[in-house]
Coordinates of C-alpha atoms and ligand atoms in Angstrom, one line a residue:
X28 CA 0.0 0.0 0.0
X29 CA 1.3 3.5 -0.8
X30 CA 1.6 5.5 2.4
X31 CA 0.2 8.7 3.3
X32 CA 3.2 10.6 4.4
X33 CA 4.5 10.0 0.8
X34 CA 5.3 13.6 -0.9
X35 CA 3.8 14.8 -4.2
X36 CA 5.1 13.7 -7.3
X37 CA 5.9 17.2 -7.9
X38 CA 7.9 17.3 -4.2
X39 CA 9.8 13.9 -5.3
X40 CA 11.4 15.4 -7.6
X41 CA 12.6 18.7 -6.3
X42 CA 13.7 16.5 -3.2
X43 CA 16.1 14.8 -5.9
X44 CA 17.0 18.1 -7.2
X45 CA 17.6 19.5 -3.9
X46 CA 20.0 16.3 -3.1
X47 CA 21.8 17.1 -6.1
X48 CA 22.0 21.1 -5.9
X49 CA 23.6 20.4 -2.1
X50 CA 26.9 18.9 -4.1
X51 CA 26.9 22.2 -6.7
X52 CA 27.8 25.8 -5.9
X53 CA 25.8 27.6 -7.5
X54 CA 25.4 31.6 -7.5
X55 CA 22.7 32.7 -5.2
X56 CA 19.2 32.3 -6.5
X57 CA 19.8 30.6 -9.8
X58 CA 19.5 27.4 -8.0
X59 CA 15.8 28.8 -7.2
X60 CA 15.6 29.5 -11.0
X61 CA 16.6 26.5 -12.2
X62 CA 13.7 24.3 -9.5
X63 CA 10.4 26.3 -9.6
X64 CA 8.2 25.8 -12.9
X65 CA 8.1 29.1 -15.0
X66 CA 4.3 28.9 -16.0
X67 CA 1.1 26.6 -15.9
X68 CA -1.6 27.2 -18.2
X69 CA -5.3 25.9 -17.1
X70 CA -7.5 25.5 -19.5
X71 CA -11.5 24.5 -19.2
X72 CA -13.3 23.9 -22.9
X73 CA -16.7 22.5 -23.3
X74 CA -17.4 20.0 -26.4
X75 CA -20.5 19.2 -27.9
X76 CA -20.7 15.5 -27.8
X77 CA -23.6 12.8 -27.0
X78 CA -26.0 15.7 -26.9
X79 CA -24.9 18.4 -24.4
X80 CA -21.8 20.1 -23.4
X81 CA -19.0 18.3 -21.7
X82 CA -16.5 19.9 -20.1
X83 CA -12.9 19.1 -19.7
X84 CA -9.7 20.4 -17.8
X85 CA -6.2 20.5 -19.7
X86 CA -2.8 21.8 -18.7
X87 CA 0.0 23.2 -20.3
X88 CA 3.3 23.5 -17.7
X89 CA 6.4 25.1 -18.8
X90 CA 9.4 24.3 -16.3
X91 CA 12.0 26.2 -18.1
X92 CA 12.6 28.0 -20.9
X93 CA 16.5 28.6 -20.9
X94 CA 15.8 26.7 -24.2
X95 CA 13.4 27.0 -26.7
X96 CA 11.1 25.8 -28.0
X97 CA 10.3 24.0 -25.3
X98 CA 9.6 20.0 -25.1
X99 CA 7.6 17.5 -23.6
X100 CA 4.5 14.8 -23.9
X101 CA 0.5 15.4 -23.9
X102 CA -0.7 12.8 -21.6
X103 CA -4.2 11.8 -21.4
X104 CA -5.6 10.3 -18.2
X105 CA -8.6 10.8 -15.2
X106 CA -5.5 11.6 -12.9
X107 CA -3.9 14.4 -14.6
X108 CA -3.4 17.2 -12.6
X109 CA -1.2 20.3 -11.9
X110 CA 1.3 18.8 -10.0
X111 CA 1.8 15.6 -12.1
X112 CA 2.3 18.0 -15.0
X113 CA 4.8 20.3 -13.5
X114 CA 6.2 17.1 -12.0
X115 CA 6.8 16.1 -15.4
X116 CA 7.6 19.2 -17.0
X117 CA 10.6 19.7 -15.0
X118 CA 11.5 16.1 -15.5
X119 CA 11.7 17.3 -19.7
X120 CA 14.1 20.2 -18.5
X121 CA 16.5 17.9 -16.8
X122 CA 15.8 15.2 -19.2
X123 CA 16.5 17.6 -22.3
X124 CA 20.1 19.0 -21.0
X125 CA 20.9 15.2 -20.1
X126 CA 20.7 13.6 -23.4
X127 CA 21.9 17.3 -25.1
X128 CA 19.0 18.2 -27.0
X129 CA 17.8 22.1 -27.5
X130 CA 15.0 22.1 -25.8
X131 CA 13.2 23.5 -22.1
X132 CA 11.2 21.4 -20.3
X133 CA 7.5 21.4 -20.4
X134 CA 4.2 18.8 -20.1
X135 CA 0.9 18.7 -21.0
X136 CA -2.4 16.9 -19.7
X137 CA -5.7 16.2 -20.1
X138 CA -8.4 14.7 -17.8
X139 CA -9.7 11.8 -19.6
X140 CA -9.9 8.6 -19.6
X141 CA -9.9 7.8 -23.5
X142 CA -10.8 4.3 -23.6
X143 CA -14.4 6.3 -22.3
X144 CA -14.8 8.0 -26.0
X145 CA -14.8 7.0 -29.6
X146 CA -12.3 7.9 -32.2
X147 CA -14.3 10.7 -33.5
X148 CA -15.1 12.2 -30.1
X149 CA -11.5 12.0 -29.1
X150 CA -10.9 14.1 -32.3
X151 CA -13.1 16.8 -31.4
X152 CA -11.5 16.9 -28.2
X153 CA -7.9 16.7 -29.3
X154 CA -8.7 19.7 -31.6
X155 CA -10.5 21.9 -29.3
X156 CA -7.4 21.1 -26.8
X157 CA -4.9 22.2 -29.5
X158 CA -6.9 25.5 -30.5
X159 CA -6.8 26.6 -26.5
X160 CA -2.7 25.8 -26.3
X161 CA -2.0 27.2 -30.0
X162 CA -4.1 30.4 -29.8
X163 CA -1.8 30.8 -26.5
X164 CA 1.3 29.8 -28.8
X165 CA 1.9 26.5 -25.9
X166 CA 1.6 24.6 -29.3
X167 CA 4.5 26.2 -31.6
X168 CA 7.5 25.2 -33.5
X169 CA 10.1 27.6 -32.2
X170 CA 8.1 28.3 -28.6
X171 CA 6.5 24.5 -27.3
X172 CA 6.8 21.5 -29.0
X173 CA 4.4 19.1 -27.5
X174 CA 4.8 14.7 -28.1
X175 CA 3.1 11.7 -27.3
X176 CA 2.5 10.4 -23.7
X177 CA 0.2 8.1 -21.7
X178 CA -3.1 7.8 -23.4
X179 CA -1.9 9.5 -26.9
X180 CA 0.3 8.6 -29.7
X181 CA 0.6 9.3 -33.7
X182 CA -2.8 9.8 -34.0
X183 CA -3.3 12.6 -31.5
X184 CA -0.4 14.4 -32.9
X185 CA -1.5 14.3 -36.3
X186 CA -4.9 16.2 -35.4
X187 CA -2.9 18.4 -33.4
X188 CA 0.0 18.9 -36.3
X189 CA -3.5 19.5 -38.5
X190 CA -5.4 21.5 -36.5
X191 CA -2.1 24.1 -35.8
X192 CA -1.5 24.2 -39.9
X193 CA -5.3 25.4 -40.0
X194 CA -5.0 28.0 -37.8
X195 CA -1.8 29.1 -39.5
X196 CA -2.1 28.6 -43.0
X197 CA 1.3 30.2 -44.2
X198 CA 3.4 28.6 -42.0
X199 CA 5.8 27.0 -44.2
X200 CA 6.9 25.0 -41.1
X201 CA 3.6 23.9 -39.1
X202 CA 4.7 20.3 -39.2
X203 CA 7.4 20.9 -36.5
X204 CA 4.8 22.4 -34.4
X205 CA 4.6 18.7 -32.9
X206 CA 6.4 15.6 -33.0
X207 CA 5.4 12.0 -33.0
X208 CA 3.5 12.5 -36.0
X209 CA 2.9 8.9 -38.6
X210 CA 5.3 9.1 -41.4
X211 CA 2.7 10.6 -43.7
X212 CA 2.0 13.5 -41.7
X213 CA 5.7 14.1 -41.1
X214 CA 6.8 11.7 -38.6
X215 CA 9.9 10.1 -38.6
X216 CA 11.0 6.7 -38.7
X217 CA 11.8 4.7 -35.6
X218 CA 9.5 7.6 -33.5
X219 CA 7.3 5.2 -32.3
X220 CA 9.7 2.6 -31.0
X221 CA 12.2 5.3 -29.6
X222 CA 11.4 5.8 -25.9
X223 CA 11.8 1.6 -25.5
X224 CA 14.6 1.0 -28.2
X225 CA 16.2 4.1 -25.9
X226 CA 15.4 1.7 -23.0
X227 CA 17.3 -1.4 -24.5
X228 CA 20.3 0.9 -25.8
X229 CA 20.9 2.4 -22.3
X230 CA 20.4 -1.4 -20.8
X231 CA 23.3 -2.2 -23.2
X232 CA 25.6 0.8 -22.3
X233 CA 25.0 -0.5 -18.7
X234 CA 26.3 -4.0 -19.8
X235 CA 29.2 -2.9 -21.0
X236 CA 30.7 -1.4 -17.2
X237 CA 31.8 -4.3 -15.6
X238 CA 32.3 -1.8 -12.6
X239 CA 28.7 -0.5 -13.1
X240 CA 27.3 -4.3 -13.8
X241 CA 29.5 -5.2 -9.5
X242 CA 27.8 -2.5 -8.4
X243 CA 24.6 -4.0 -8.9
X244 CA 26.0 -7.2 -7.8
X245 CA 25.1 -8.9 -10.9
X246 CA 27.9 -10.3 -14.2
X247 CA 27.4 -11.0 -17.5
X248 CA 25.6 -9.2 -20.2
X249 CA 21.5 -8.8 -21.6
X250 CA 21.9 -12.8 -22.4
X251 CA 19.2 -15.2 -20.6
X252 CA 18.5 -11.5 -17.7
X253 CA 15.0 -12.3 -15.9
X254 CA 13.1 -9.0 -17.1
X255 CA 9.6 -7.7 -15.0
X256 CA 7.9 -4.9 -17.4
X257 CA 5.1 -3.0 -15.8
X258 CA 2.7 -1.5 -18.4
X259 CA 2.8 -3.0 -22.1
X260 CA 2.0 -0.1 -23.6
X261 CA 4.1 2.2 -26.3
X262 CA 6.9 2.1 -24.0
X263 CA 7.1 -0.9 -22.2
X264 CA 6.2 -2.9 -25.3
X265 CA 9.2 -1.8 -27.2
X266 CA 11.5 -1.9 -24.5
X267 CA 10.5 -5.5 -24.0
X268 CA 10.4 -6.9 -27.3
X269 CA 13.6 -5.5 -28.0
X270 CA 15.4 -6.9 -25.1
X271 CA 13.8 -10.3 -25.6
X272 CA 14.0 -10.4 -29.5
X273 CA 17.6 -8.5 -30.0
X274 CA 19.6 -9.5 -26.7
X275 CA 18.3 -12.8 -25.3
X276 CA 17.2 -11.4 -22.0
X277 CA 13.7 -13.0 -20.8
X278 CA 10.6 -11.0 -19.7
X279 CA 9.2 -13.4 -17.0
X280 CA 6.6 -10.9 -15.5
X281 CA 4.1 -8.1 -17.3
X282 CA 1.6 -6.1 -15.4
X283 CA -1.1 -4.4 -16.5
X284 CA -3.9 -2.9 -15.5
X285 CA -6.3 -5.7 -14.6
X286 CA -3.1 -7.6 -13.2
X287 CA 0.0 -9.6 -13.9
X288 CA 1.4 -12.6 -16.2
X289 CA 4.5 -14.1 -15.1
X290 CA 5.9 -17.1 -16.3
X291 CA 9.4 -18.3 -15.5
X292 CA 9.9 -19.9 -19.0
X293 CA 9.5 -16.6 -20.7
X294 CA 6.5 -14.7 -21.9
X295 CA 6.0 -14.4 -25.9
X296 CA 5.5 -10.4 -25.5
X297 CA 4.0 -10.0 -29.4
X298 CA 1.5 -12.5 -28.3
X299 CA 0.6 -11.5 -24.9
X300 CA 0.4 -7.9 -26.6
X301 CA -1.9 -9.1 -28.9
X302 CA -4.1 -10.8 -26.1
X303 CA -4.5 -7.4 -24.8
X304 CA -5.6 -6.0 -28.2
X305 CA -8.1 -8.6 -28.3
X306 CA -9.6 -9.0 -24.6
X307 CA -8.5 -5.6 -23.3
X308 CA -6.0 -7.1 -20.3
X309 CA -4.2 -10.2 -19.3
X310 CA -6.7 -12.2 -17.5
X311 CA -7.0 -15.6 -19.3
X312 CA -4.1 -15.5 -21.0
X313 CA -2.8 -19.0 -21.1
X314 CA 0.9 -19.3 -21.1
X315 CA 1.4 -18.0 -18.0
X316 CA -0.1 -17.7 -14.6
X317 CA -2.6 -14.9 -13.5
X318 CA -1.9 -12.4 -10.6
X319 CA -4.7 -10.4 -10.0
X320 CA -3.0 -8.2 -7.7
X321 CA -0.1 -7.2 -10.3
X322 CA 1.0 -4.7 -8.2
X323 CA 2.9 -8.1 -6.1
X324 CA 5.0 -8.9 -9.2
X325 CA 6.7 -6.1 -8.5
X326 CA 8.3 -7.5 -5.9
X327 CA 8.7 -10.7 -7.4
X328 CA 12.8 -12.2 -8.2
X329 CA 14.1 -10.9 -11.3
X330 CA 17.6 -9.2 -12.6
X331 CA 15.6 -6.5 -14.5
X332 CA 12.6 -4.2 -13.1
X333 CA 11.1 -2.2 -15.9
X334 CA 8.2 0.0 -14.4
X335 CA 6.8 1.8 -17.5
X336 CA 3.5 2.5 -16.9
X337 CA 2.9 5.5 -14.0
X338 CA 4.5 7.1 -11.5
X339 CA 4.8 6.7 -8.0
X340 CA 4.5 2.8 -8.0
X341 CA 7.4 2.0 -5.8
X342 CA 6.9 3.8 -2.7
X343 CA 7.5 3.4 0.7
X344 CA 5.1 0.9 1.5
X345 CA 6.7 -1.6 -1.0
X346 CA 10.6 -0.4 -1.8
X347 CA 11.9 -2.9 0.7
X348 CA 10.7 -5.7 -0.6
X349 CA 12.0 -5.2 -4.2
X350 CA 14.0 -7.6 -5.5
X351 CA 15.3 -7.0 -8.8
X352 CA 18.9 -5.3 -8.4
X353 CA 18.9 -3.5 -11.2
X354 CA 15.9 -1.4 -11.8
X355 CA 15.5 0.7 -14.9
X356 CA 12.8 3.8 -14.7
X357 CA 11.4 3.5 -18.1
X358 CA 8.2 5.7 -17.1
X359 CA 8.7 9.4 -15.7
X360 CA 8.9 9.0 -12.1
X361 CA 8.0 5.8 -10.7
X362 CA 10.3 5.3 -7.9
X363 CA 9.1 8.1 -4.9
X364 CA 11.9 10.2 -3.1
X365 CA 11.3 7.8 0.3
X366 CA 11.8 4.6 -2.0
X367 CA 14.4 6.1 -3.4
X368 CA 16.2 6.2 -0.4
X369 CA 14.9 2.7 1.1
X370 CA 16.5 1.0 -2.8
X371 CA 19.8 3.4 -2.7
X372 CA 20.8 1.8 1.0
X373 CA 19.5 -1.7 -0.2
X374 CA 22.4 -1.6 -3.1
X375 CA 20.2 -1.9 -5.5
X376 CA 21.1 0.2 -8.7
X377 CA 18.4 2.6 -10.2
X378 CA 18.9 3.6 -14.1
X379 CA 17.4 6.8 -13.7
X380 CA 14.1 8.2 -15.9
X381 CA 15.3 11.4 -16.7
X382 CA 18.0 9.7 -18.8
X383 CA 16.5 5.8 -19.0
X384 CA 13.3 7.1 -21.2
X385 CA 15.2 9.9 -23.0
X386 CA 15.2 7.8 -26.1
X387 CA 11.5 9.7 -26.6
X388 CA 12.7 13.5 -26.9
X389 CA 15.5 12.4 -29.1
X390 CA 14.2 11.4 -31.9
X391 CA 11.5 13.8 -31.1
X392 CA 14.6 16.4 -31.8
X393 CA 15.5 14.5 -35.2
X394 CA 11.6 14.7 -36.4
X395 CA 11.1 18.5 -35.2
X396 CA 15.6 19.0 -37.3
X397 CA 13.5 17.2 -40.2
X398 CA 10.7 18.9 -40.4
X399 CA 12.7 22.3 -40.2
X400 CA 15.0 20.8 -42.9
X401 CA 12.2 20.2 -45.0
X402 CA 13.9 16.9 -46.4
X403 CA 14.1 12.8 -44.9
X404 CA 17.5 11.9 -43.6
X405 CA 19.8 9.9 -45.7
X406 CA 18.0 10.8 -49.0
X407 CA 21.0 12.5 -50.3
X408 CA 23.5 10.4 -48.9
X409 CA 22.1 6.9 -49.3
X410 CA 22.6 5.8 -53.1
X411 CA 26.5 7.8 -53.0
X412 CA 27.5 5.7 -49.8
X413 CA 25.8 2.4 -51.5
X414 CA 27.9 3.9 -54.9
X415 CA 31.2 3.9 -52.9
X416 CA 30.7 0.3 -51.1
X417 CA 29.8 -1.2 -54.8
X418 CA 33.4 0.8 -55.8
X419 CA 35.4 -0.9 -52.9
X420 CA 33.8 -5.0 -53.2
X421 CA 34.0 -4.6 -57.2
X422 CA 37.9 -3.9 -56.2
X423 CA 38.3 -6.5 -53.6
X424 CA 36.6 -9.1 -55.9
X425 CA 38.6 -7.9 -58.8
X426 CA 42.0 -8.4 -57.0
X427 CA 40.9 -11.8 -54.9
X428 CA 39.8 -13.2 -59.2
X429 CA 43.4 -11.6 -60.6
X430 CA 46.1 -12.8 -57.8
X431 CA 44.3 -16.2 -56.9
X432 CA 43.9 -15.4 -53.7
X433 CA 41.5 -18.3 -52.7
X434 CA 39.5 -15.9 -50.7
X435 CA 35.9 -14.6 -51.5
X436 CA 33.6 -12.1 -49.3
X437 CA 30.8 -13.8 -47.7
X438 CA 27.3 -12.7 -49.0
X439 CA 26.2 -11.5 -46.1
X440 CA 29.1 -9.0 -45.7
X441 CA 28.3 -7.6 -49.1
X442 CA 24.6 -7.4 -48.4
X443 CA 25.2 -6.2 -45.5
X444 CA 28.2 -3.7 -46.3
X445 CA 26.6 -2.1 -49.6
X446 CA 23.4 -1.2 -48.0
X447 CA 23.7 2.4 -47.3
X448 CA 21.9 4.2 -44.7
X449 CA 18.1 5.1 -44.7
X450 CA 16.4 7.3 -42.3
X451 CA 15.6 4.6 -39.9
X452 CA 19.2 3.4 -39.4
X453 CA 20.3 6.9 -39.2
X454 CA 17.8 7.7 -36.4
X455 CA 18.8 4.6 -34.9
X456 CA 22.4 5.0 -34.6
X457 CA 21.9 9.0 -33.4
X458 CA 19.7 7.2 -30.6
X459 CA 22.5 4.8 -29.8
X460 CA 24.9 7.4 -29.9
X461 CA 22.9 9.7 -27.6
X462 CA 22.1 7.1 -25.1
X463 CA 25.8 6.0 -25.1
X464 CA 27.0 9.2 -24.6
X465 CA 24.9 10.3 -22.2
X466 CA 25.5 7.5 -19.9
X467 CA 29.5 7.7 -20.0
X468 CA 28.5 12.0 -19.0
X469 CA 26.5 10.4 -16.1
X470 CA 28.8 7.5 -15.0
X471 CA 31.6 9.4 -15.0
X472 CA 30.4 11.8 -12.3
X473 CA 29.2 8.6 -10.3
X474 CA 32.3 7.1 -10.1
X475 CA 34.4 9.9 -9.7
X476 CA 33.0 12.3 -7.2
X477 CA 33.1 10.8 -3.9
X478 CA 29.8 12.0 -2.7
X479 CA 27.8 11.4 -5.7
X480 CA 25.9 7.7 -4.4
X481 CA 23.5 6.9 -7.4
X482 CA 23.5 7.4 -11.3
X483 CA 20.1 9.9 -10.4
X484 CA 22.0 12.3 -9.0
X485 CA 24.8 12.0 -11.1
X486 CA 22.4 13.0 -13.8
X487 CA 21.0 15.7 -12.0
X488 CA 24.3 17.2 -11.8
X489 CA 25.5 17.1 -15.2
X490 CA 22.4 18.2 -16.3
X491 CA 22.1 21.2 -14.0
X492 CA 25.5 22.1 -14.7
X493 CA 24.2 22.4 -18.6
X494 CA 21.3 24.7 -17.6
X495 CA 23.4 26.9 -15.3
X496 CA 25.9 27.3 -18.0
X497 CA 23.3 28.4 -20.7
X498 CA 21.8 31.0 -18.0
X499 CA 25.3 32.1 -17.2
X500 CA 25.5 32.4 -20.8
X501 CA 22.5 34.6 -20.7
X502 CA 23.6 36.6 -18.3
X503 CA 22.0 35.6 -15.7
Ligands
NAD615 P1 0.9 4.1 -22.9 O1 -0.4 4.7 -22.6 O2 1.2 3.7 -24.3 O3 1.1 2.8 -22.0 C1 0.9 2.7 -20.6 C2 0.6 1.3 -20.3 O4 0.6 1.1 -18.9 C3 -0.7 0.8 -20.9 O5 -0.5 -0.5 -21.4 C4 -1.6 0.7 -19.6 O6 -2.6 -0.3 -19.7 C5 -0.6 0.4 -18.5 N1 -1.0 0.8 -17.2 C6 -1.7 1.9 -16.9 N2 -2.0 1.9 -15.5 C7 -1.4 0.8 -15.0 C8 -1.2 0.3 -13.7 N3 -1.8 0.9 -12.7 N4 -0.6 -0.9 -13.6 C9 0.0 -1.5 -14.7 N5 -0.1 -1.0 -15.9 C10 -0.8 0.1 -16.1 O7 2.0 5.1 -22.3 P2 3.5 5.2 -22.7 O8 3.6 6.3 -23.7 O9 4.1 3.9 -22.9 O10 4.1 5.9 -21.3 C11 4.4 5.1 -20.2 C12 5.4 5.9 -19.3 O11 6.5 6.2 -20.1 C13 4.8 7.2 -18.7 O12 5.4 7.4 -17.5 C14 5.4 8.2 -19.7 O13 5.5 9.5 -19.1 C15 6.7 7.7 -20.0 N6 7.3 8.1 -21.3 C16 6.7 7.9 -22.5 C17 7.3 8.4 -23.6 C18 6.8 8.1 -25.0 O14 7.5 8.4 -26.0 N7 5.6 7.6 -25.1 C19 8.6 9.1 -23.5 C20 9.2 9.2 -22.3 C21 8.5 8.8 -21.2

């Protein structure tokens, strides 16, 4: 049971903030600057839907704008409120400087629940939402760049790309206005996959520091891991079938809503996903065993714990009994200040969210690039680079045939070497990159500063290092 003495999600994080800010010197009052959240935006809108007027209440938060535009999700659920988005919003800004892309922090939300309304009500909605935030320019593509969330995906962002281009009809760039988009509004490839294929690339940067793989008390790589997922939606999903289809690991537990699956053997995740689809939870599914309390397979043995559903799920009431050593926070938040604590003196390692999920707001940057560029990556580059390849075999070939050198190149090599890069590859290896990169930043600082405990607050502080240097910068 969560506990009553638990703070706010938006107090968790500024207690992690706080425990990182303790280690900096900062000037006087820019740490204050850099915590509180510059603006919230309430809006109420009424619909006409099933014959009367429904109202509905939406935020728009903007944590900092030392960057702009500024970034972050729409999330659409009964439990949005303020808090949860400024929670979130400030998450972006950390999140952003982290993984080094230009962008302040900011979230949206909406209280639904849109399993409640049909595809064409959720339209009218979406739109009447995006009119109140653009009219306001909190939709905009060099002032806020809102994404997908909980509860929304492509198809919210396409009305919302749609309904900004119809209120400004000679904007030659609308489409950046939002990212997340399908293809043929302007999406990009590998968008949709991002946040969990971000989620498997930082499990493999992890996996390759034998000192950060002790510290967990664990050895080996990805190969034959016990993985728990919580929430099989866009996130979890991805981050799952990744790890179990590219690197061997094995997802032995899913929760969802209506409860948990677990099954020692391994869970098929594209089937049990499709189960979902089809009856709308796990219960029933047969190749594994129900837990109607999922919640409890939480605390179940595993090596990996992937909460990627909601925040605030390990708490103080059930920190202690987690098992997993390693846990990776694939949702924003999901691990309260007091559990925090409870995991950190337990030894148990905690891949922080504002890095572990960041594989969302980076390739959210290369869609917004693209759609400012006007052009797909790799559609210049790709036939020249296969041209070059073809040049280099044709020679190797020529001079293995001439000097009887009894060697040939295997056909996979070729097929493989002469392929040249399209836009999914590209975003791809910019995602690895990023992910890498941003880990080594992070590890770095955890490792080398003797009071830094946890990769969170490592992040923390090379993030708000970043953010005080481009106020400094200012002149502030
Ligand atoms: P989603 O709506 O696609 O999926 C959420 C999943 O969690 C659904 O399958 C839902 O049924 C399940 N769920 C909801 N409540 C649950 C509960 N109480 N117990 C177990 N399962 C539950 O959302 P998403 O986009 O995958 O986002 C999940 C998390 O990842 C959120 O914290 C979000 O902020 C974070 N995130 C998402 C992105 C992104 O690109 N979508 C990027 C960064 C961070």
């Amino acid at each position: 049971m969560k506990q009553n003495s638990e703070p706010s999600f938006r107090d968790s994080v500024n207690m992690m903030f706080s425990r990182a800010v303790k280690l900096m010197d900062l000037p006087p009052g820019l740490e204050e600057k850099i915590r509180v959240c510059n603006a919230t935006y309430t809006v109420r809108f009424g619909v006409r839907l099933r014959g009367q007027i429904q109202t509905f209440t939406g935020y728009r938060a903007v944590h900092s704008e030392h960057m702009e535009p500024v970034k972050g999700g729409i999330r659409y659920a009964s439990s949005v409120n303020q808090d949860e988005v400024e929670a979130l919003a400030a998450l972006m800004t950390f999140k952003c400087a982290l993984v080094e892309t230009p962008f302040g922090g900011s979230k949206g939300g909406l209280c639904i629940d849109p399993r409640e309304w049909d595809e064409h009500e959720l339209e009218q909605i979406t739109r009447r939402f995006a009119y109140e935030l653009a009219k306001r320019d909190l939709i905009h593509p060099s002032q806020n760049v809102p994404a997908p969330d909980m509860g929304t995906g492509e198809r919210e962002m396409a009305w919302i790309a749609d309904q900004y281009a119809r209120m400004n009809t000679t904007d030659i760039n609308s489409r950046a206005c939002v990212t997340g988009k399908p293809i043929n509004a302007g999406g990009i490839q590998g968008r949709t996959e991002a946040t969990g294929r971000g989620v498997e690339y930082a499990l493999q940067e992890f996996f390759r520091h034998p000192e950060d793989i002790a510290k967990a008390g664990m050895s080996g790589d990805l190969d034959g891991k016990r993985v728990i997922v919580q929430g099989l939606g866009n996130v979890g999903y991805h981050a799952a079938k990744f790890l179990s289809e590219d690197d061997g690991s094995k997802v032995t537990g899913v929760i969802e809503r209506d409860g948990a699956i677990v099954n020692e053997e391994g869970i098929d995740v594209e089937e049990l996903r499709h189960w979902i689809a089809t009856h709308g939870g796990v219960a029933n599914y047969p190749e594994g065993t129900f837990v109607e309390d999922g919640s409890l397979v939480l605390e179940h043995e595993c090596d990996i714990l992937i909460p990627a559903a909601l925040e605030g799920v390990i708490h103080l009431g059930n920190a202690a009994n987690i098992k997993a050593p390693l846990i990776i926070e694939a949702a924003n938040g999901p691990v309260t200040a007091g559990a925090d604590e409870i995991l950190r003196k337990k030894g148990t390692v905690i891949i922080p969210d504002l890095y572990a999920n960041a594989g969302g707001v980076t390739v959210s940057y290369f869609e917004w690039v693209k759609n400012l560029s006007h052009i797909r990556f790799g559609r210049m580059e790709k036939r020249q680079e296969e041209a070059q390849h073809l040049l280099l075999v044709s020679e190797l070939e020529r001079l293995s045939a001439d000097k009887e050198l009894g060697w040939e190149l295997s056909k996979n090599f070729k097929d493989k070497f002469l392929r040249g890069a399209g836009e999914l590859e590209l975003v791809r290896s910019g995602l690895d990159d990023t992910m890498r990169t941003a880990y080594q930043a992070m590890r770095e600082v955890w490792h080398d500063r003797d009071q830094v405990e946890d990769l969170r607050i490592a992040g923390y502080l090379v993030s708000i290092d970043r953010i005080a240097s481009s106020y400094r910068a200012k002149g502030l």
